[in-house]
Structure formats: structure tokens, C-alpha cells
């Protein structure tokens, strides 16, 4: 087994330099770092990095907290985070919180006890920390959080969807929300209301049905909202998964989409363009979000500076086959 | 800020016991561990766990290597792994290898350098380790790996699918595979061939089309296989995602499913029962697989014993609307 001395000899530097390059890579020049890394690879040296972590008080890990990893939108963001973190020398600890605060606290605790250097929050919830502030970046999160964040303008994105449905002649536009207290739901509902108001259409609670962003909840919410005397001719769904559930439920009742009812989703997950019909949706920049969140977090961790940077990324309405002109004689 | 002495006083034990309970929890009684944990929570004590990790030569992390986290089958397995690992006191490091050996080696390196205590391999590839053996469990992996594994019988599962299609009267049964060199593909293709042979049907390379388990590859493979003089009347697809791509491609050509062509998938991801039509598929026990893999790995890590246990979990054919009787006058 090669030793640190072998690495130093191969790299042509001192043992202390090898030690520093392993413990605090950003404190040595790129040239030296490369020499040391090449020598480590060549010699087969396997440093005990727990010793490095202990001495440098760093774990080179970041936590990503996600409400539900099986939601394809989040898995896209996580893929980008893992990729970027790997490039920056950090591993990603996965915190699937199942939307529970107690599980979230366990992961925050990992940062407090130095098992992770910082965290990226994908839940749209503010994290409460008792002691010193921790390196935290909010991504896909709510606006107005007191830390760094990478978000989209949910209100504006929702308004654009409803403006589009209005332009197709729809006047009875329903909304399938996520959980009503979820900040994403609240912001998107605000955009829905703004668009109705701008079009001179009245807001009615009868046209709003609550789900929780999942397939099954879209099915249930659609069934509920459609069984009234004058059902909507268009549904704005707050996730593609809910849109898929809604389409399934309506098709099972023999409803033609988009001839009788138009459906619009949110997120642009991979399945949206394979669905039958293909789904009109709002594309969120999942990859860019993940990448930027890592860069922000690493600069806080390494610079030890807590800035309050907030970056809002653009969204795009993608029109596909699930939406069309309002029916002339709606049911 | 509370100190370790405060914790000891609150728990009514010695400082050494608190230290041991934090560093090597499995070495103290459950009763003592609970007393210490309660006292830690009550006092707000935040131990530097990097020191614990250094002293115990343990990181309390496990790596999960996955070929593609955006595949919903893997995200289901990972969800179960994260949940179980959390219960057992371990965090999960996510290794999205994008099916590249170089990325895989970086994660293996984390275990070699003690940044993780062991790893769960979700790619069906054997991991090559130069030095001492490492705690590794293969899940959803290939058979015949020299370590612990939790798998399904891929050959048998595929054979059951094709037996079922034969029982519906199909004699021209196509197969959309993952990458041909992928062990899952090879095993499932073997099952496909066994079933054809048992039914007295000839195997033809013209009825086999290669993809890579993704939606887009299912679309392409289906288009390719269907444009021949006597196209198949049934397609066995090696993933639900490929089945979805195939259904989309055929429906776009006006093909009725299942009246003209039956489609069967593999995995039973959540979308399968929401698709139009709902997809007949093989259900893999994702949750049970993830849970067992963690239990096996933790027992290797904590017992330091390398057993060669191999657990094969059962699968189930779930019949839905995408498959039916063979057409009387096929195209």
C-alpha cells in the first residue's frame, strides 16, 4: 500500500503540501493540485479522508432535501445537482423528507454536526435553525426566503397559462391546485386569479379543487370539479402529474381532450410529450436550477459569506395537443 | 451551548458512555442509547460528528449507485433505501453514474477512503475493487455476482410475459430490449427465447429491436420493428418507459392497442396504470428490494463479515388494457 511519502516523491512536492492538497484543495494552486491528484492516482494511495474531514472540519458533502424523490421534476433537479456537486468536489446526501418537518430536522442536524457542509432545500418551506446560521440555498422554493435562492416566478408562470386559455375563448377555467398551504400552490393560485381578473372573469371557489401534485390526486380533483351543472371547459393543473391524472379521469368518462376540455400542466416532465394527448405545460429550467443552486452553496461554504442573492430563472409555456379552442356549446 | 458533560448529567451516565453512545451506538444497550439520545435532544448538544467519524473510522453513510435517477423505477428503490437507511442510522450518498465506469470508480473510491461505509449497486454491473474487499450489496442487479445480492429472476419474469402473450393466441411476438450487453437485457431475452421455444415458435432477430430502457428509445425501436412485411402482433418491452414510447409511436400511426397490437412493459412504475391504455406489466418489488439491500449492507458493515447471501424476490404479472387476444387477420 502506497504511503503519503510515495505520493510526495511522485509529485515532487513536500508531504505537507500533499496533506494540504487533500485536506483543503482550494488552498493550493491548480497546478500543484493536479500534480498531487495525478500522483495519488498513479501510486494507488488511499488516504483516510475521515482524518482529513476531522482536521479541516469539512465533510465535502451537501444535503439535498426533497419532498418526494419519485416526482420526476425533482429527480431531474437532483440529477443536475449531483452532476455539478461532483464537478465541484462534493458528494450529495439525499434527504427525502416526505414533506415531514421531523425528517427535515434530522437533515439540518447533519449540517449542524458537521456531517454535511451545507444544504439545498427543494421543499418550498423555510428552514428554522436554532444556533448559528447554516449554509442553505433554496431552489424551486418560495420567494421571500431570507437566504440565497434560485426560483422561478410561479405567479407569472400561472398567469401566462390562464392568459393563454382565455385567448382560446375559454371563460370557465378551473384550477387543480397542490395542497392549498403549499407556497407554490399559493403563488400559482394568485397568478390564476390575476389572469381571471385581467380578463374580466369572476373567481369562484367552485372552480378550484385541491390535490397534492400526484397522479391520483389529479384524478380525484378532476372528477370532483367536473360534476357540477356548468363544469369548466379548461383546467389549469399545478403539476404535470395532476394533469395526467385529470386526463385519465376525464377520458374514462368519455370526455374528448381537447375538443371538450382543455388541460394544461406544469413542470414539463419527460412524460408530458409522450402522453396521449401530449400535454401543454410550463417548462421549468430544472437543470439550470440545480446547477446554480450548487454554485451558490459552494461559494457560501468556501467563502464563508452569507449573501442574500436571489436568482429568478425564466419559464416557458409549451403548447401541445391537450389544449385547444373553447367548445362552441359546452356541456 | 450545551456540552457533553451536560448530556451525561441529564442522562445520568458517565461522559465516556455518552461518547461511546455517539461514536459506536451499537456497542451500548438500547436503553442507554435512548437515555443519551433523549438527553442530547433536550440539551441541544451538537457534537462534532466529524471527530466521532475519525475516531470510529466510520462515516455512517452508504453510497447508492444508480444508472439513471430519472427512471421512476430507480427512484422508487432509492426512496425505500433512504427510508430504511435513515431508520438504521445511515445517510445515503447519491451516486448517479450515468452508466459510466469512471463515475462509478469515484464512488467506490469514497468507500475506500472511508467517506462511506459501504455501497449498494443498482447498476447490473460487477464492481472491481483493487485492494481489500468492500461492503457491497447488489440490488436489482445481475445474478452470479460474487457478493451479497437482492434480485428478481429476470429470465423467469420475461418467460411468464411471453407465455401469457402466447396464451392469447399471438404467434408473432416482438421484443424491445434495453442495451443488448446489459445483463438485465440478456437475462430477459433468454426468458423470451425460452418461452418461444416452449411454444414451438421460431426465434428471429427481425423481431428483436434494441433500445436503452428510455421513452425515446421505445418509440424508435417500435417504429423500426413494425415496418416489415409481417410485423409482430405483440411487443414485450423491457421497461415500462419503452412500452410507453412504443404505444405513443404506434398510436401516432393509427394503430389500435390492444386490438391490433398488444404491448407489455416491465417494472410497474406509477405511470403504467395511468397510461392510455393502462399498461400490462411485470411488477418488481422495488420497496422490498431497497429495504433488504440496506439491511444486508448494514449487517456486513457492523458485523464486518462478508457473506455471500443471495435473495431472489418474486415478481408478478399485472394484466391491464394494453394487451389482448391476437387479431384474427393481422396486418
XYZ file of C-alpha atoms in Angstrom:
662
model
C 0.000 0.000 0.000
C 1.433 3.359 -1.052
C 2.038 5.991 1.622
C 1.760 9.778 1.625
C 5.569 9.896 1.234
C 5.319 7.964 -2.038
C 2.794 10.491 -3.291
C 5.027 13.426 -2.286
C 8.014 11.868 -4.063
C 5.993 11.161 -7.229
C 4.502 14.643 -7.268
C 7.813 16.297 -6.455
C 6.355 18.253 -3.528
C 6.611 18.062 0.259
C 4.481 15.766 2.441
C 2.904 18.870 3.976
C 1.803 20.037 0.522
C 0.232 16.672 -0.247
C -1.563 16.810 3.073
C -2.841 20.328 2.380
C -3.917 19.454 -1.166
C -6.004 16.595 0.191
C -7.464 18.480 3.164
C -8.108 21.952 1.727
C -7.823 21.656 -2.072
C -8.822 25.287 -2.642
C -5.739 26.451 -0.688
C -3.188 25.074 -3.185
C -2.611 26.194 -6.772
C -4.384 24.355 -9.561
C -1.043 23.181 -10.907
C 0.029 21.680 -7.581
C -3.399 20.141 -7.052
C -3.160 18.410 -10.411
C 0.356 17.109 -9.643
C -0.838 15.715 -6.310
C -4.025 14.201 -7.723
C -2.097 12.540 -10.544
C 0.425 11.133 -8.051
C -2.393 9.827 -5.819
C -3.964 8.075 -8.805
C -0.630 6.682 -10.017
C 0.502 5.414 -6.613
C -2.834 3.924 -5.614
C -2.603 5.843 -2.303
C -5.842 5.660 -0.311
C -5.850 8.447 2.270
C -8.175 8.088 5.249
C -10.343 11.036 4.366
C -12.153 10.887 7.683
C -8.922 12.220 9.158
C -8.893 14.991 6.562
C -12.508 15.835 7.315
C -11.821 15.930 11.046
C -8.785 18.193 10.670
C -10.399 20.544 8.157
C -13.824 20.485 9.861
C -15.303 19.826 6.445
C -17.192 16.835 5.136
C -17.279 17.709 1.409
C -20.906 16.636 1.409
C -24.017 18.663 0.787
C -27.549 17.645 1.688
C -30.384 17.951 -0.798
C -33.806 17.954 0.807
C -36.617 16.925 -1.491
C -40.340 16.482 -0.716
C -40.683 13.430 -2.968
C -37.901 11.879 -4.977
C -40.339 9.871 -7.114
C -41.686 13.109 -8.619
C -39.832 13.258 -11.972
C -39.421 17.014 -11.788
C -37.401 16.688 -8.582
C -35.370 13.774 -9.895
C -34.350 15.973 -12.851
C -33.209 18.740 -10.490
C -31.359 16.242 -8.296
C -29.588 14.744 -11.303
C -28.265 18.207 -12.178
C -27.283 18.874 -8.554
C -25.389 15.587 -8.280
C -23.551 16.254 -11.508
C -22.486 19.762 -10.586
C -21.585 18.858 -6.995
C -19.384 16.038 -8.262
C -17.563 18.519 -10.509
C -17.056 20.865 -7.561
C -15.711 18.068 -5.323
C -18.797 17.490 -3.192
C -20.944 14.407 -2.681
C -24.707 14.667 -2.379
C -26.585 13.315 0.613
C -30.153 12.588 -0.255
C -32.808 13.784 2.176
C -36.226 12.554 1.119
C -38.323 14.403 3.677
C -41.736 13.075 2.604
C -42.894 16.592 3.431
C -42.380 15.956 7.164
C -40.715 18.558 9.352
C -39.259 15.955 11.711
C -37.347 14.278 8.888
C -36.218 17.678 7.682
C -34.808 18.487 11.115
C -32.703 15.325 11.085
C -31.001 16.504 7.922
C -30.498 20.021 9.246
C -28.887 18.333 12.240
C -26.352 16.713 9.888
C -25.161 20.157 8.878
C -25.105 21.365 12.485
C -22.970 18.392 13.481
C -20.612 18.896 10.515
C -21.613 15.720 8.675
C -22.539 17.950 5.757
C -21.212 21.379 4.826
C -24.481 22.895 3.686
C -27.855 22.148 2.202
C -30.082 22.761 -0.752
C -33.771 22.918 0.101
C -36.131 21.791 -2.669
C -39.216 21.953 -0.442
C -40.813 25.377 -0.598
C -40.516 25.735 3.169
C -38.285 27.913 5.263
C -35.833 26.007 7.454
C -35.619 27.033 11.080
C -32.165 26.870 12.619
C -31.693 27.412 16.343
C -27.983 28.243 16.573
C -25.588 29.886 14.107
C -26.802 30.384 10.539
C -26.062 27.479 8.212
C -25.134 27.489 4.517
C -28.538 26.988 2.882
C -29.733 27.626 -0.666
C -33.422 27.436 -1.557
C -34.110 26.065 -5.017
C -37.501 25.715 -6.726
C -38.591 27.293 -3.462
C -40.871 30.014 -2.334
C -39.976 33.614 -2.839
C -39.187 35.887 0.102
C -36.987 33.390 1.938
C -34.237 35.113 3.918
C -31.394 33.151 2.285
C -29.982 32.588 -1.147
C -32.449 31.218 -3.621
C -32.881 30.058 -7.193
C -36.534 30.144 -8.182
C -38.995 30.790 -10.947
C -41.765 33.379 -10.851
C -44.641 30.999 -10.079
C -47.279 33.718 -10.130
C -46.247 34.993 -13.539
C -45.963 31.472 -14.990
C -49.508 30.616 -13.829
C -50.859 33.906 -15.131
C -49.397 33.151 -18.569
C -51.155 29.764 -18.636
C -54.532 31.276 -17.834
C -53.992 34.211 -20.255
C -53.384 31.587 -22.943
C -56.590 29.685 -22.079
C -58.542 32.959 -22.144
C -57.085 33.710 -25.609
C -58.554 30.365 -26.790
C -62.023 31.593 -25.821
C -62.396 29.741 -22.506
C -64.492 31.539 -19.907
C -64.997 28.678 -17.421
C -61.435 27.873 -16.381
C -60.873 25.505 -13.462
C -57.756 25.116 -11.357
C -56.408 21.904 -9.797
C -54.047 23.016 -7.031
C -51.405 21.301 -4.917
C -52.021 21.418 -1.170
C -53.530 24.844 -0.574
C -50.999 25.852 2.111
C -48.040 24.947 -0.135
C -46.304 28.196 -1.191
C -46.113 27.009 -4.810
C -49.864 26.489 -4.776
C -50.476 29.883 -3.241
C -48.295 31.714 -5.748
C -49.751 29.890 -8.735
C -53.281 30.454 -7.492
C -52.503 34.162 -7.222
C -51.431 34.132 -10.902
C -54.638 32.269 -11.826
C -56.718 34.937 -10.057
C -54.770 37.813 -11.626
C -55.384 36.412 -15.112
C -59.112 35.932 -14.456
C -59.387 39.452 -13.149
C -57.494 40.869 -16.146
C -59.974 39.064 -18.425
C -62.988 40.296 -16.503
C -63.887 36.751 -15.360
C -65.154 36.072 -11.886
C -63.164 33.933 -9.451
C -65.212 31.105 -7.954
C -64.144 28.551 -5.331
C -66.317 26.036 -7.200
C -63.764 26.062 -9.987
C -60.828 25.328 -7.673
C -60.123 21.774 -6.488
C -57.292 20.731 -4.181
C -54.822 17.916 -4.783
C -51.231 17.269 -3.727
C -49.311 17.298 -7.050
C -49.596 13.488 -7.506
C -51.254 11.471 -10.290
C -54.005 10.087 -8.051
C -54.875 13.479 -6.630
C -55.248 14.877 -10.161
C -57.716 12.119 -10.950
C -59.796 12.833 -7.825
C -59.683 16.605 -8.133
C -60.766 16.453 -11.794
C -63.712 14.158 -11.045
C -64.834 16.468 -8.265
C -64.601 19.698 -10.237
C -66.328 18.307 -13.343
C -69.501 17.062 -11.653
C -71.364 20.361 -11.445
C -74.045 21.990 -13.565
C -71.641 24.170 -15.546
C -68.270 22.443 -15.396
C -65.079 24.168 -16.611
C -64.056 23.818 -20.271
C -60.384 24.156 -19.346
C -58.303 23.002 -16.381
C -55.026 24.515 -15.247
C -53.261 21.784 -13.240
C -50.377 22.743 -10.943
C -48.238 19.749 -11.924
C -47.932 17.543 -14.980
C -48.672 14.563 -12.776
C -52.026 16.092 -11.796
C -52.704 16.885 -15.463
C -52.056 13.229 -16.335
C -54.416 12.063 -13.609
C -57.057 14.553 -14.804
C -56.752 13.431 -18.434
C -57.068 9.798 -17.385
C -60.173 10.509 -15.281
C -61.914 12.538 -17.998
C -61.067 10.098 -20.790
C -62.512 7.300 -18.676
C -65.784 9.261 -18.672
C -65.646 9.582 -22.457
C -64.644 13.248 -22.449
C -62.651 14.303 -25.556
C -59.467 16.233 -24.864
C -59.006 18.967 -26.017
C -62.289 19.109 -28.034
C -64.472 19.217 -24.911
C -61.987 20.126 -22.176
C -58.503 21.656 -22.448
C -55.862 20.574 -19.939
C -52.606 22.375 -19.075
C -49.941 21.055 -16.683
C -46.838 22.471 -15.011
C -43.156 21.326 -14.912
C -42.656 19.757 -18.365
C -41.534 16.353 -17.083
C -40.348 13.884 -19.742
C -43.704 12.054 -19.863
C -45.634 15.178 -20.858
C -44.673 14.918 -24.514
C -45.395 11.180 -24.607
C -48.851 11.360 -23.068
C -51.978 10.814 -25.157
C -52.687 13.582 -25.965
C -49.326 15.309 -25.487
C -49.582 17.825 -22.664
C -49.400 21.612 -22.853
C -47.305 22.710 -19.901
C -44.935 25.206 -18.296
C -41.288 24.266 -18.670
C -39.182 24.877 -15.573
C -35.391 25.050 -16.054
C -34.674 22.031 -13.807
C -31.072 21.568 -14.882
C -30.113 25.220 -14.661
C -31.779 25.464 -11.260
C -29.831 22.528 -9.868
C -26.536 23.757 -11.263
C -26.909 27.296 -9.968
C -28.011 26.131 -6.542
C -24.797 24.103 -6.188
C -22.615 27.002 -7.318
C -24.277 29.366 -4.842
C -23.960 26.885 -1.994
C -20.314 26.071 -2.679
C -19.458 29.761 -2.771
C -21.102 30.221 0.641
C -19.331 27.159 2.077
C -15.923 28.062 0.731
C -16.203 31.802 1.089
C -17.962 31.577 4.446
C -20.057 34.525 3.362
C -23.801 34.641 3.766
C -25.102 36.706 0.892
C -28.794 37.154 0.180
C -28.666 36.561 -3.526
C -31.923 35.660 -5.232
C -31.947 34.454 -8.807
C -35.211 34.128 -10.728
C -34.989 31.912 -13.807
C -37.355 32.187 -16.798
C -40.122 29.665 -17.594
C -41.717 28.839 -20.926
C -45.246 27.869 -21.956
C -45.055 24.842 -24.257
C -48.223 24.350 -26.285
C -49.043 20.736 -27.222
C -52.201 18.750 -28.051
C -54.057 18.754 -24.710
C -55.325 22.321 -25.136
C -57.387 23.941 -27.857
C -60.190 26.360 -28.671
C -63.129 26.511 -26.263
C -66.068 24.323 -27.383
C -68.926 26.273 -29.032
C -71.623 24.536 -26.991
C -70.032 23.485 -23.735
C -71.798 20.877 -21.565
C -24.168 25.846 24.007
C -24.564 22.577 25.946
C -21.508 20.381 26.498
C -21.036 16.619 26.648
C -20.971 16.938 30.472
C -24.476 18.437 30.427
C -25.667 15.477 28.380
C -24.041 12.985 30.770
C -25.653 14.677 33.765
C -29.095 14.764 32.124
C -28.832 11.120 31.034
C -27.443 10.000 34.388
C -24.470 8.247 32.790
C -20.736 8.918 32.506
C -19.151 11.175 29.886
C -17.403 8.081 28.478
C -20.769 6.395 27.969
C -22.158 9.422 26.138
C -19.069 9.441 23.970
C -19.437 5.727 23.208
C -23.175 6.047 22.504
C -22.444 8.749 19.950
C -19.442 7.059 18.330
C -20.464 3.399 18.278
C -24.221 3.262 19.022
C -24.414 -0.493 18.505
C -21.989 -1.015 21.433
C -24.333 0.363 24.102
C -27.659 -1.079 25.248
C -30.846 0.181 23.666
C -31.944 1.589 26.993
C -28.737 3.599 27.453
C -28.812 4.761 23.842
C -32.317 6.099 24.322
C -31.331 7.895 27.531
C -28.362 9.513 25.785
C -30.318 10.453 22.654
C -33.091 11.998 24.734
C -30.536 13.965 26.734
C -28.825 15.165 23.530
C -32.182 16.348 22.174
C -33.171 18.004 25.456
C -29.857 19.782 25.998
C -29.453 20.940 22.401
C -25.921 19.471 22.418
C -24.333 19.495 18.932
C -21.417 17.058 18.895
C -18.825 17.488 16.132
C -19.567 14.196 14.452
C -16.530 14.505 12.182
C -14.493 13.795 15.312
C -16.664 10.763 16.049
C -16.264 9.538 12.475
C -12.498 9.994 12.621
C -12.178 8.121 15.941
C -14.529 5.298 14.985
C -13.269 5.102 11.371
C -16.893 5.173 10.315
C -18.851 7.699 8.308
C -22.408 6.392 8.859
C -23.014 6.961 5.168
C -23.750 4.486 2.426
C -23.449 5.117 -1.289
C -26.214 4.136 -3.683
C -25.073 3.860 -7.283
C -27.829 4.218 -9.833
C -27.611 4.238 -13.643
C -30.283 6.926 -14.022
C -32.111 8.603 -11.178
C -34.789 9.985 -13.507
C -36.019 6.436 -14.222
C -39.042 6.160 -11.882
C -38.291 2.529 -11.062
C -34.927 3.504 -9.577
C -36.356 6.485 -7.755
C -38.835 4.120 -6.069
C -35.988 1.821 -4.957
C -33.934 4.795 -3.748
C -36.873 6.142 -1.772
C -37.081 2.811 0.069
C -33.310 2.727 0.600
C -33.244 6.235 2.018
C -36.098 5.452 4.372
C -34.572 2.259 5.705
C -31.053 3.688 5.957
C -32.386 6.613 7.974
C -34.028 4.150 10.379
C -30.759 2.261 10.728
C -28.760 5.442 11.402
C -27.143 5.871 7.990
C -27.337 8.673 5.444
C -27.489 7.946 1.728
C -24.959 9.383 -0.710
C -26.366 9.520 -4.170
C -24.158 8.264 -6.977
C -25.798 8.871 -10.341
C -23.293 7.056 -12.548
C -24.974 7.785 -15.915
C -23.831 4.264 -16.754
C -20.191 5.384 -16.853
C -17.474 3.312 -15.226
C -15.309 6.350 -14.441
C -18.072 7.930 -12.350
C -18.664 4.604 -10.676
C -14.998 4.392 -9.674
C -15.183 7.790 -7.992
C -17.914 6.495 -5.722
C -16.075 3.264 -4.996
C -13.158 5.482 -4.040
C -15.365 7.149 -1.409
C -15.758 3.810 0.321
C -12.036 3.039 0.001
C -11.165 6.363 1.609
C -13.718 5.841 4.413
C -16.082 8.622 3.318
C -18.763 5.960 3.088
C -19.063 2.667 4.930
C -20.375 0.589 2.055
C -22.372 0.707 -1.129
C -25.480 -0.552 -2.826
C -25.089 -1.098 -6.546
C -28.266 -0.638 -8.601
C -26.454 -0.953 -11.942
C -26.329 -4.555 -13.072
C -22.536 -4.426 -13.276
C -19.907 -6.021 -11.131
C -17.702 -3.556 -9.272
C -13.968 -4.097 -9.470
C -12.044 -3.294 -6.321
C -8.249 -3.348 -6.320
C -7.430 -3.643 -2.613
C -9.332 -5.194 0.285
C -12.915 -6.284 -0.318
C -15.510 -3.596 0.401
C -19.017 -3.906 1.836
C -21.134 -4.064 -1.327
C -24.682 -5.280 -1.913
C -26.047 -5.684 -5.422
C -29.732 -4.841 -5.772
C -31.881 -5.175 -8.897
C -28.582 -6.470 -10.229
C -27.394 -9.333 -12.300
C -27.271 -12.810 -10.933
C -23.965 -14.590 -10.323
C -22.225 -11.639 -8.715
C -19.704 -12.702 -6.078
C -21.225 -10.578 -3.310
C -24.498 -10.241 -1.490
C -27.426 -9.523 -3.731
C -31.151 -8.871 -3.763
C -32.577 -9.571 -7.196
C -35.516 -10.867 -9.132
C -35.428 -13.781 -11.559
C -35.367 -11.728 -14.765
C -35.386 -14.757 -17.038
C -38.430 -16.302 -15.381
C -40.294 -12.971 -15.301
C -39.728 -12.463 -19.045
C -40.730 -16.039 -19.794
C -44.030 -15.519 -17.953
C -44.783 -12.427 -20.067
C -44.237 -14.274 -23.322
C -46.128 -17.384 -22.094
C -49.049 -15.042 -21.406
C -48.885 -13.498 -24.900
C -48.753 -16.988 -26.422
C -51.852 -17.934 -24.390
C -53.676 -15.011 -26.053
C -53.000 -16.549 -29.453
C -50.052 -14.379 -30.522
C -47.517 -16.130 -32.750
C -45.546 -13.077 -33.942
C -44.168 -11.687 -30.712
C -41.557 -8.940 -30.861
C -39.136 -7.879 -28.154
C -37.872 -4.346 -27.445
C -34.696 -4.794 -25.399
C -32.503 -2.497 -23.311
C -28.884 -2.245 -24.461
C -28.035 -5.762 -25.614
C -24.929 -6.075 -23.418
C -26.860 -5.062 -20.284
C -27.228 -8.134 -18.042
C -30.933 -7.385 -17.453
C -31.454 -7.372 -21.212
C -29.553 -10.613 -21.636
C -31.475 -12.416 -18.912
C -34.856 -11.177 -20.111
C -34.015 -12.044 -23.699
C -33.142 -15.567 -22.540
C -36.619 -15.831 -20.962
C -38.205 -14.556 -24.181
C -36.370 -17.233 -26.177
C -37.271 -19.982 -23.693
C -40.962 -19.129 -23.958
C -40.866 -19.050 -27.762
C -39.137 -22.419 -27.808
C -41.631 -23.919 -25.352
C -44.450 -22.737 -27.655
C -42.784 -24.131 -30.775
C -42.259 -20.636 -32.223
C -39.101 -19.713 -34.071
C -36.746 -17.044 -32.717
C -35.943 -14.352 -35.270
C -33.578 -11.391 -34.890
C -36.053 -9.431 -37.056
C -38.442 -9.454 -34.119
C -35.884 -8.057 -31.692
C -35.133 -4.329 -31.582
C -32.631 -2.645 -29.273
C -33.276 0.405 -27.089
C -31.877 1.636 -23.783
C -34.882 1.467 -21.424
C -35.880 5.123 -22.067
C -39.110 6.562 -23.538
C -37.474 7.815 -26.720
C -35.718 4.525 -27.394
C -39.042 2.672 -27.089
C -40.511 4.961 -29.704
C -37.629 4.363 -32.126
C -37.389 0.620 -31.529
C -41.138 0.183 -32.059
C -41.112 2.131 -35.331
C -38.208 0.051 -36.590
C -39.680 -3.331 -35.665
C -43.149 -2.578 -37.081
C -42.068 -1.583 -40.583
C -41.657 -5.054 -42.052
C -43.866 -7.270 -44.205
C -45.193 -9.335 -41.277
C -44.844 -7.155 -38.190
C -45.385 -8.560 -34.688
C -48.898 -8.523 -33.191
C -47.455 -8.247 -29.680
C -44.430 -6.466 -28.199
C -42.677 -7.386 -24.968
C -40.859 -4.214 -23.846
C -38.097 -4.499 -21.254
C -39.191 -1.375 -19.355
C -42.461 0.478 -18.862
C -40.802 3.574 -20.278
C -40.068 1.722 -23.529
C -43.648 0.405 -23.556
C -44.916 3.986 -23.225
C -42.700 5.135 -26.092
C -43.886 2.189 -28.207
C -47.570 2.903 -27.506
C -47.072 6.554 -28.402
C -45.314 5.690 -31.682
C -47.938 3.130 -32.743
C -50.911 5.311 -31.790
C -49.396 8.127 -33.859
C -49.550 5.736 -36.853
C -53.210 5.000 -36.109
C -52.562 1.508 -34.692
C -55.210 0.374 -32.163
C -53.849 -1.005 -28.904
C -54.542 -3.775 -27.965
C -56.934 -4.598 -30.874
C -54.138 -4.636 -33.450
C -51.002 -4.848 -31.320
C -50.606 -5.903 -27.673
C -47.949 -4.183 -25.574
C -46.425 -5.413 -22.296
C -43.917 -3.472 -20.182
C -41.671 -4.235 -17.221
C -41.257 -2.591 -13.753
C -44.798 -1.383 -12.933
C -43.865 2.252 -12.420
C -46.654 4.524 -11.160
C -47.479 5.860 -14.638
C -48.267 2.400 -16.031
C -51.764 2.351 -14.587
C -52.484 5.910 -15.709
C -51.396 5.458 -19.313
C -53.916 5.304 -22.133
C -54.417 2.387 -22.393
C -53.276 1.209 -18.958
C -50.184 -0.955 -19.334
C -49.833 -4.683 -18.682
C -46.504 -5.124 -16.929
C -44.268 -7.075 -14.545
C -44.303 -5.702 -11.025
C -40.898 -5.640 -9.342
C -40.863 -5.336 -5.535
C -38.983 -2.013 -5.524
C -39.644 -1.185 -1.901
C -38.808 -4.625 -0.542
C -35.638 -4.691 -2.643
C -34.419 -1.379 -1.276
C -35.210 -2.306 2.303
C -33.497 -5.681 2.166
C -30.434 -4.272 0.449
C -29.951 -1.804 3.318
C -30.396 -4.495 5.946
C -27.848 -6.740 4.242
C -25.349 -3.930 3.868
C -25.667 -2.719 7.451
C -25.132 -6.241 8.738
C -21.929 -6.508 6.685
C -20.712 -3.089 7.858
C -21.484 -3.683 11.506
C -20.628 -7.377 11.616
C -17.575 -6.967 9.387
C -18.493 -10.273 7.825
C -18.597 -10.852 4.117
C -21.283 -13.416 3.478
C -22.403 -14.416 0.013
C -26.108 -14.256 0.609
C -28.325 -14.006 -2.457
C -32.002 -13.253 -2.092
C -34.365 -13.617 -5.061
C -37.659 -11.773 -4.653
C -40.860 -12.715 -6.508
C -42.350 -10.717 -9.397
C -45.936 -10.505 -10.570
C -47.549 -10.162 -13.990
C -50.195 -7.421 -13.828
C -52.674 -7.620 -16.705
C -54.185 -4.304 -17.799
C -55.683 -2.872 -21.010
C -52.648 -2.722 -23.321
C -52.738 -6.457 -24.073
C -55.470 -8.665 -25.527
C -56.290 -11.518 -27.876
C -54.278 -11.766 -31.070
C -56.067 -10.148 -34.056
C -57.808 -12.644 -36.388
C -56.384 -11.046 -39.540
C -53.141 -9.422 -38.568
C -51.582 -6.860 -40.932
